[in-house]
CSV table of C-alpha atoms in Angstrom, one decimal:
chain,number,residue,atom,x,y,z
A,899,UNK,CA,56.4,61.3,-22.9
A,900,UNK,CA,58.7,63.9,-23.5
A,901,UNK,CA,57.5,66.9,-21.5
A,902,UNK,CA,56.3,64.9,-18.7
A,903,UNK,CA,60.2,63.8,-18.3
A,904,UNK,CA,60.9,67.7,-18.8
A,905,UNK,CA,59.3,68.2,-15.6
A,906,UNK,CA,59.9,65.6,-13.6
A,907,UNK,CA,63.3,64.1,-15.1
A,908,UNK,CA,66.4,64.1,-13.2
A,909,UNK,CA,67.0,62.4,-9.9
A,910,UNK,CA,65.6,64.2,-7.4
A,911,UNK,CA,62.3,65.8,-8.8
A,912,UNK,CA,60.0,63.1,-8.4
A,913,UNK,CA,61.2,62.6,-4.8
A,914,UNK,CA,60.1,66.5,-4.6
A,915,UNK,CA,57.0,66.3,-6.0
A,916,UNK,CA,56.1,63.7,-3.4
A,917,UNK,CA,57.7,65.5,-0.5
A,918,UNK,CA,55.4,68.6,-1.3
A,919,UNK,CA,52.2,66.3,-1.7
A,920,UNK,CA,52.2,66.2,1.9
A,921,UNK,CA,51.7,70.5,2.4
A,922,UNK,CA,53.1,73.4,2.1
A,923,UNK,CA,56.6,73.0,3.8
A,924,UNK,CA,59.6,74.8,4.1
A,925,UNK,CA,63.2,74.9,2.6
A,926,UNK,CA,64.9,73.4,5.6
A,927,UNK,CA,62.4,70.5,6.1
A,928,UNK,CA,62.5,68.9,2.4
A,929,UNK,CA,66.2,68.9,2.2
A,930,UNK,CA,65.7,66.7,6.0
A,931,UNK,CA,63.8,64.4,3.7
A,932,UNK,CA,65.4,64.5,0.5
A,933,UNK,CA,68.7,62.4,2.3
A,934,UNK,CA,71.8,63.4,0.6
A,935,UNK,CA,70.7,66.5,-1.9
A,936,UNK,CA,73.2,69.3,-1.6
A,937,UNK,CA,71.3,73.0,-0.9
A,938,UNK,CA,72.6,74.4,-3.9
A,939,UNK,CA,70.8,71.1,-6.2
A,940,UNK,CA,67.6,71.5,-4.0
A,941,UNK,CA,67.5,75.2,-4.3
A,942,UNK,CA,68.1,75.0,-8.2
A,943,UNK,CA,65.2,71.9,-8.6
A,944,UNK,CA,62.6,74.0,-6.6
A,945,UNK,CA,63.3,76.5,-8.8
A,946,UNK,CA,62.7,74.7,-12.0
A,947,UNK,CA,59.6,72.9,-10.8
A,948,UNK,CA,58.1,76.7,-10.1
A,949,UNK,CA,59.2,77.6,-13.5
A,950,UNK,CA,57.0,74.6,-14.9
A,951,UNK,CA,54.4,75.6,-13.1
A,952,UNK,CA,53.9,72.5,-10.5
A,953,UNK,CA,55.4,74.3,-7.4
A,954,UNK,CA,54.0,77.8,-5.8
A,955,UNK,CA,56.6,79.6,-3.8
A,956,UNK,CA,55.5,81.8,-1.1
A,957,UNK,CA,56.8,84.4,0.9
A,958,UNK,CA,55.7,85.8,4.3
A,959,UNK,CA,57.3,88.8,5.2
A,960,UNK,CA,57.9,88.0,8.9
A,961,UNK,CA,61.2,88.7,11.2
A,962,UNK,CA,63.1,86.5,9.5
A,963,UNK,CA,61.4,86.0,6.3
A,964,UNK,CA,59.4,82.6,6.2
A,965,UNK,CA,59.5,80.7,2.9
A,966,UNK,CA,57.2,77.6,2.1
A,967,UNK,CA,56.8,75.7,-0.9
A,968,UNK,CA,53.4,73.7,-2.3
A,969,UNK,CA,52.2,72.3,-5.5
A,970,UNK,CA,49.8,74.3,-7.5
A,971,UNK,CA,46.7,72.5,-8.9
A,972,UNK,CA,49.1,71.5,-11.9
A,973,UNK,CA,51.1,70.0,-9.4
A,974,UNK,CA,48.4,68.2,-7.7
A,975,UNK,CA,47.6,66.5,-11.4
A,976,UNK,CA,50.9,65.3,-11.7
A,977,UNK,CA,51.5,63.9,-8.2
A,978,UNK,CA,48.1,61.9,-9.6
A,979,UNK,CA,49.8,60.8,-12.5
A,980,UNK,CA,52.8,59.6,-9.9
A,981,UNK,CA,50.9,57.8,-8.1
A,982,UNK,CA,50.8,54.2,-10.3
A,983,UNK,CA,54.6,54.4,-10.6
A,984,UNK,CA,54.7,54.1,-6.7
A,985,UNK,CA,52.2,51.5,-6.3
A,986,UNK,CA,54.3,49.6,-9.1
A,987,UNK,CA,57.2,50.0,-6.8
A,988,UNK,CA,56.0,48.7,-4.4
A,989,UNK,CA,54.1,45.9,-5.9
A,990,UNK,CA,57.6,44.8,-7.0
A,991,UNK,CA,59.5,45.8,-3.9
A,992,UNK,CA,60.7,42.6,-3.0
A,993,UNK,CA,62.0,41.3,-6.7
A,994,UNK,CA,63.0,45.0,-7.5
A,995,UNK,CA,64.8,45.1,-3.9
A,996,UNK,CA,67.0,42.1,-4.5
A,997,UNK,CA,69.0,44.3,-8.1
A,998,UNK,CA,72.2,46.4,-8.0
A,999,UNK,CA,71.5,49.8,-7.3
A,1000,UNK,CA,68.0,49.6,-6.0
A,1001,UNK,CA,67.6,50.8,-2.1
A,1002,UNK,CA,64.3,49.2,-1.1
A,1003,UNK,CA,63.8,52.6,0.9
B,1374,UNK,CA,58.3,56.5,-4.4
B,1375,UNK,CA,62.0,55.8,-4.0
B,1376,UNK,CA,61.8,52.4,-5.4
B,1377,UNK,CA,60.4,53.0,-9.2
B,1378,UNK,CA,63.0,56.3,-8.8
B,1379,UNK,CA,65.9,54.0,-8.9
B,1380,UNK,CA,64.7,52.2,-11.8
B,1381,UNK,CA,63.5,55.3,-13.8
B,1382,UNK,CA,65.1,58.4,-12.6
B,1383,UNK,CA,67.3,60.3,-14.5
B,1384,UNK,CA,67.1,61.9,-17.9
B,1385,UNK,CA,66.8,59.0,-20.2
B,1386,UNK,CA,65.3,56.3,-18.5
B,1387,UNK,CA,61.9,56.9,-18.9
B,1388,UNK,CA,62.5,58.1,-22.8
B,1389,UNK,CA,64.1,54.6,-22.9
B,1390,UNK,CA,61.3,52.7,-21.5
B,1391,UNK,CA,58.7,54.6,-24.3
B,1392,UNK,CA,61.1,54.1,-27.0
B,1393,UNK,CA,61.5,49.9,-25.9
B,1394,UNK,CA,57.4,49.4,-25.6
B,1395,UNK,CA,57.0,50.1,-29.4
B,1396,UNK,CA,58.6,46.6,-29.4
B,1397,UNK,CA,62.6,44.6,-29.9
B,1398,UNK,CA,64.8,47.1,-30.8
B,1399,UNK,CA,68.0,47.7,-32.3
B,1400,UNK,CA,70.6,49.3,-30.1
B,1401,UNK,CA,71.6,52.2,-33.5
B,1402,UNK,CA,67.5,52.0,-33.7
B,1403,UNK,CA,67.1,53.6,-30.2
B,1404,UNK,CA,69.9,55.8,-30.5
B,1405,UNK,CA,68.6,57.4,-33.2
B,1406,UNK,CA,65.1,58.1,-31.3
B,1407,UNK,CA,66.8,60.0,-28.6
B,1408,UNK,CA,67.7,63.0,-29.8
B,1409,UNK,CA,71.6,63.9,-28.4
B,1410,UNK,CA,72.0,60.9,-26.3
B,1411,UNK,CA,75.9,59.3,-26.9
B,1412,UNK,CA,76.7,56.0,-27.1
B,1413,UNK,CA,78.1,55.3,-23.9
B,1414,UNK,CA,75.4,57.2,-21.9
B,1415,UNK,CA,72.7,54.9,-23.8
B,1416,UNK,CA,74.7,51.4,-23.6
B,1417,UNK,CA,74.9,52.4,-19.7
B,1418,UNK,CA,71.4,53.5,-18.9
B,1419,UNK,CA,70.6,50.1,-21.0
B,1420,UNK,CA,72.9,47.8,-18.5
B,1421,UNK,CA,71.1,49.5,-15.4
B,1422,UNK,CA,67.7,48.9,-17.0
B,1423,UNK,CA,68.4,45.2,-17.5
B,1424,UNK,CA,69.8,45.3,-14.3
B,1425,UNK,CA,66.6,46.5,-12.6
B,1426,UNK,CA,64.6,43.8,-14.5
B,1427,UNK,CA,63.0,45.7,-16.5
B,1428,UNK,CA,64.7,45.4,-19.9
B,1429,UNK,CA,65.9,42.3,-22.0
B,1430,UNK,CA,69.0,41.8,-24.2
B,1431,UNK,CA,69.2,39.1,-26.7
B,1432,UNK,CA,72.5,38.1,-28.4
B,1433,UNK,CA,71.9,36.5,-31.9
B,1434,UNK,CA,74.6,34.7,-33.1
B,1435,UNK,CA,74.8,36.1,-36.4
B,1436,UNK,CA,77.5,37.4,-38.2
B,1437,UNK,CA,77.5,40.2,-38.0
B,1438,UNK,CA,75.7,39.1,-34.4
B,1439,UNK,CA,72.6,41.1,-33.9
B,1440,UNK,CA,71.5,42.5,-30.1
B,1441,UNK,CA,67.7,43.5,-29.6
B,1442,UNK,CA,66.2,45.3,-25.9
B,1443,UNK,CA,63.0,44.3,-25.6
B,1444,UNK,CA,60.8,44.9,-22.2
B,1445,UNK,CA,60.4,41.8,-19.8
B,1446,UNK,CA,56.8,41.7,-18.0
B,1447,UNK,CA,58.0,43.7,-15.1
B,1448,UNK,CA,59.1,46.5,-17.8
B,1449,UNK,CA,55.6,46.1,-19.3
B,1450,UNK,CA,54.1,46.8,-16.4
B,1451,UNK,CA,56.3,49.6,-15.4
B,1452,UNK,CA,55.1,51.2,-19.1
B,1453,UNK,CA,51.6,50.6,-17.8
B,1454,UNK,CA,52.6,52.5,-14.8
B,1455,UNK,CA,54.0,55.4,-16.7
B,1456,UNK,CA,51.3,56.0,-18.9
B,1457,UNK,CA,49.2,58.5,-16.9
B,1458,UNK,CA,52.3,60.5,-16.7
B,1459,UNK,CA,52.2,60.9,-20.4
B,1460,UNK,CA,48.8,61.5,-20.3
B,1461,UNK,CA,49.2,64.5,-18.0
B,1462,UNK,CA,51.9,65.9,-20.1
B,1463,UNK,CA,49.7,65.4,-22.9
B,1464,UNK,CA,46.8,67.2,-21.7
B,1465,UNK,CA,48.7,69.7,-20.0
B,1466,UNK,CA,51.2,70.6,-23.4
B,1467,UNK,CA,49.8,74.2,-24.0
B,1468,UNK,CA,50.4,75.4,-20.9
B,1469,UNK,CA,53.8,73.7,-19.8
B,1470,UNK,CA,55.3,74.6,-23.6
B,1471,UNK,CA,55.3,77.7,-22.8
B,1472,UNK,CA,57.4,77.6,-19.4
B,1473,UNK,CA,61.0,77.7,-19.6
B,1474,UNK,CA,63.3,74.8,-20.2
B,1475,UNK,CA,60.0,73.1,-21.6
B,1476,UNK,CA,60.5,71.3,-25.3
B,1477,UNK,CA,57.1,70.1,-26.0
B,1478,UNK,CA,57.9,67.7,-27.8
């Protein structure tokens, strides 16, 4: 399990992953769906996920420069690998919904 | 996603949930299967876990009294649900061990 959890561990890096399933997107709209991440945390966690290898950052040299990020073929096996944990969620939405600390969002 | 996040995120959740599935266990017996973890951190992410549902503690009344964490059902099938993730790790080990901040373990 462990360098699964190297990857994704941490609190926001799973939310990431699933943000980028959805295309390549850019800086400013994942931290509009990541609610509450700082820029500094975002910036440093889309760093680490293209140092594993999951994320592809590219750069198009347009006035200003355009940055988007996407999840490599690596990525793509991962967010596969995600996918029971969200259909457990939300198989258990309603008795996982009703515990301290759980959002239900 | 953001339901099974709350139950799992974080650094030593998921360890903890992998560690539990082997069966009851010993609060010094987990300890000692996460590498660097301290006491408090553990007995904490322990509380939330049982919390969440997912975890169950049972008090013996022995002297001295004895406390075991086992999974509940909804745990068990969260493990289910986390197993592909292992998988991928698994099969992806070569090439992720060699990316920084990487243990491959």
């Amino acid at each position: 399990m462990s360098i699964a959890i190297d990857v994704v561990g941490g609190k926001w890096k799973m939310h990431l992953m699933w943000v980028l399933a959805e295309g390549p997107v850019r800086f400013g709209q994942i931290r509009r769906k990541l609610d509450g991440v700082s820029e500094k945390v975002l910036a440093e966690n889309l760093r680490q996920l293209e140092a594993s290898g999951v994320v592809h950052r590219e750069l198009y040299a347009e006035v200003p420069p355009r940055v988007e990020y996407s999840l490599t073929p690596l990525g793509v096996e991962l967010n596969k690998a995600l996918a029971p944990l969200e259909i457990w969620g939300d198989q258990n939405r309603d008795a996982l919904a009703s515990r301290p600390g759980i959002s239900a969002s």
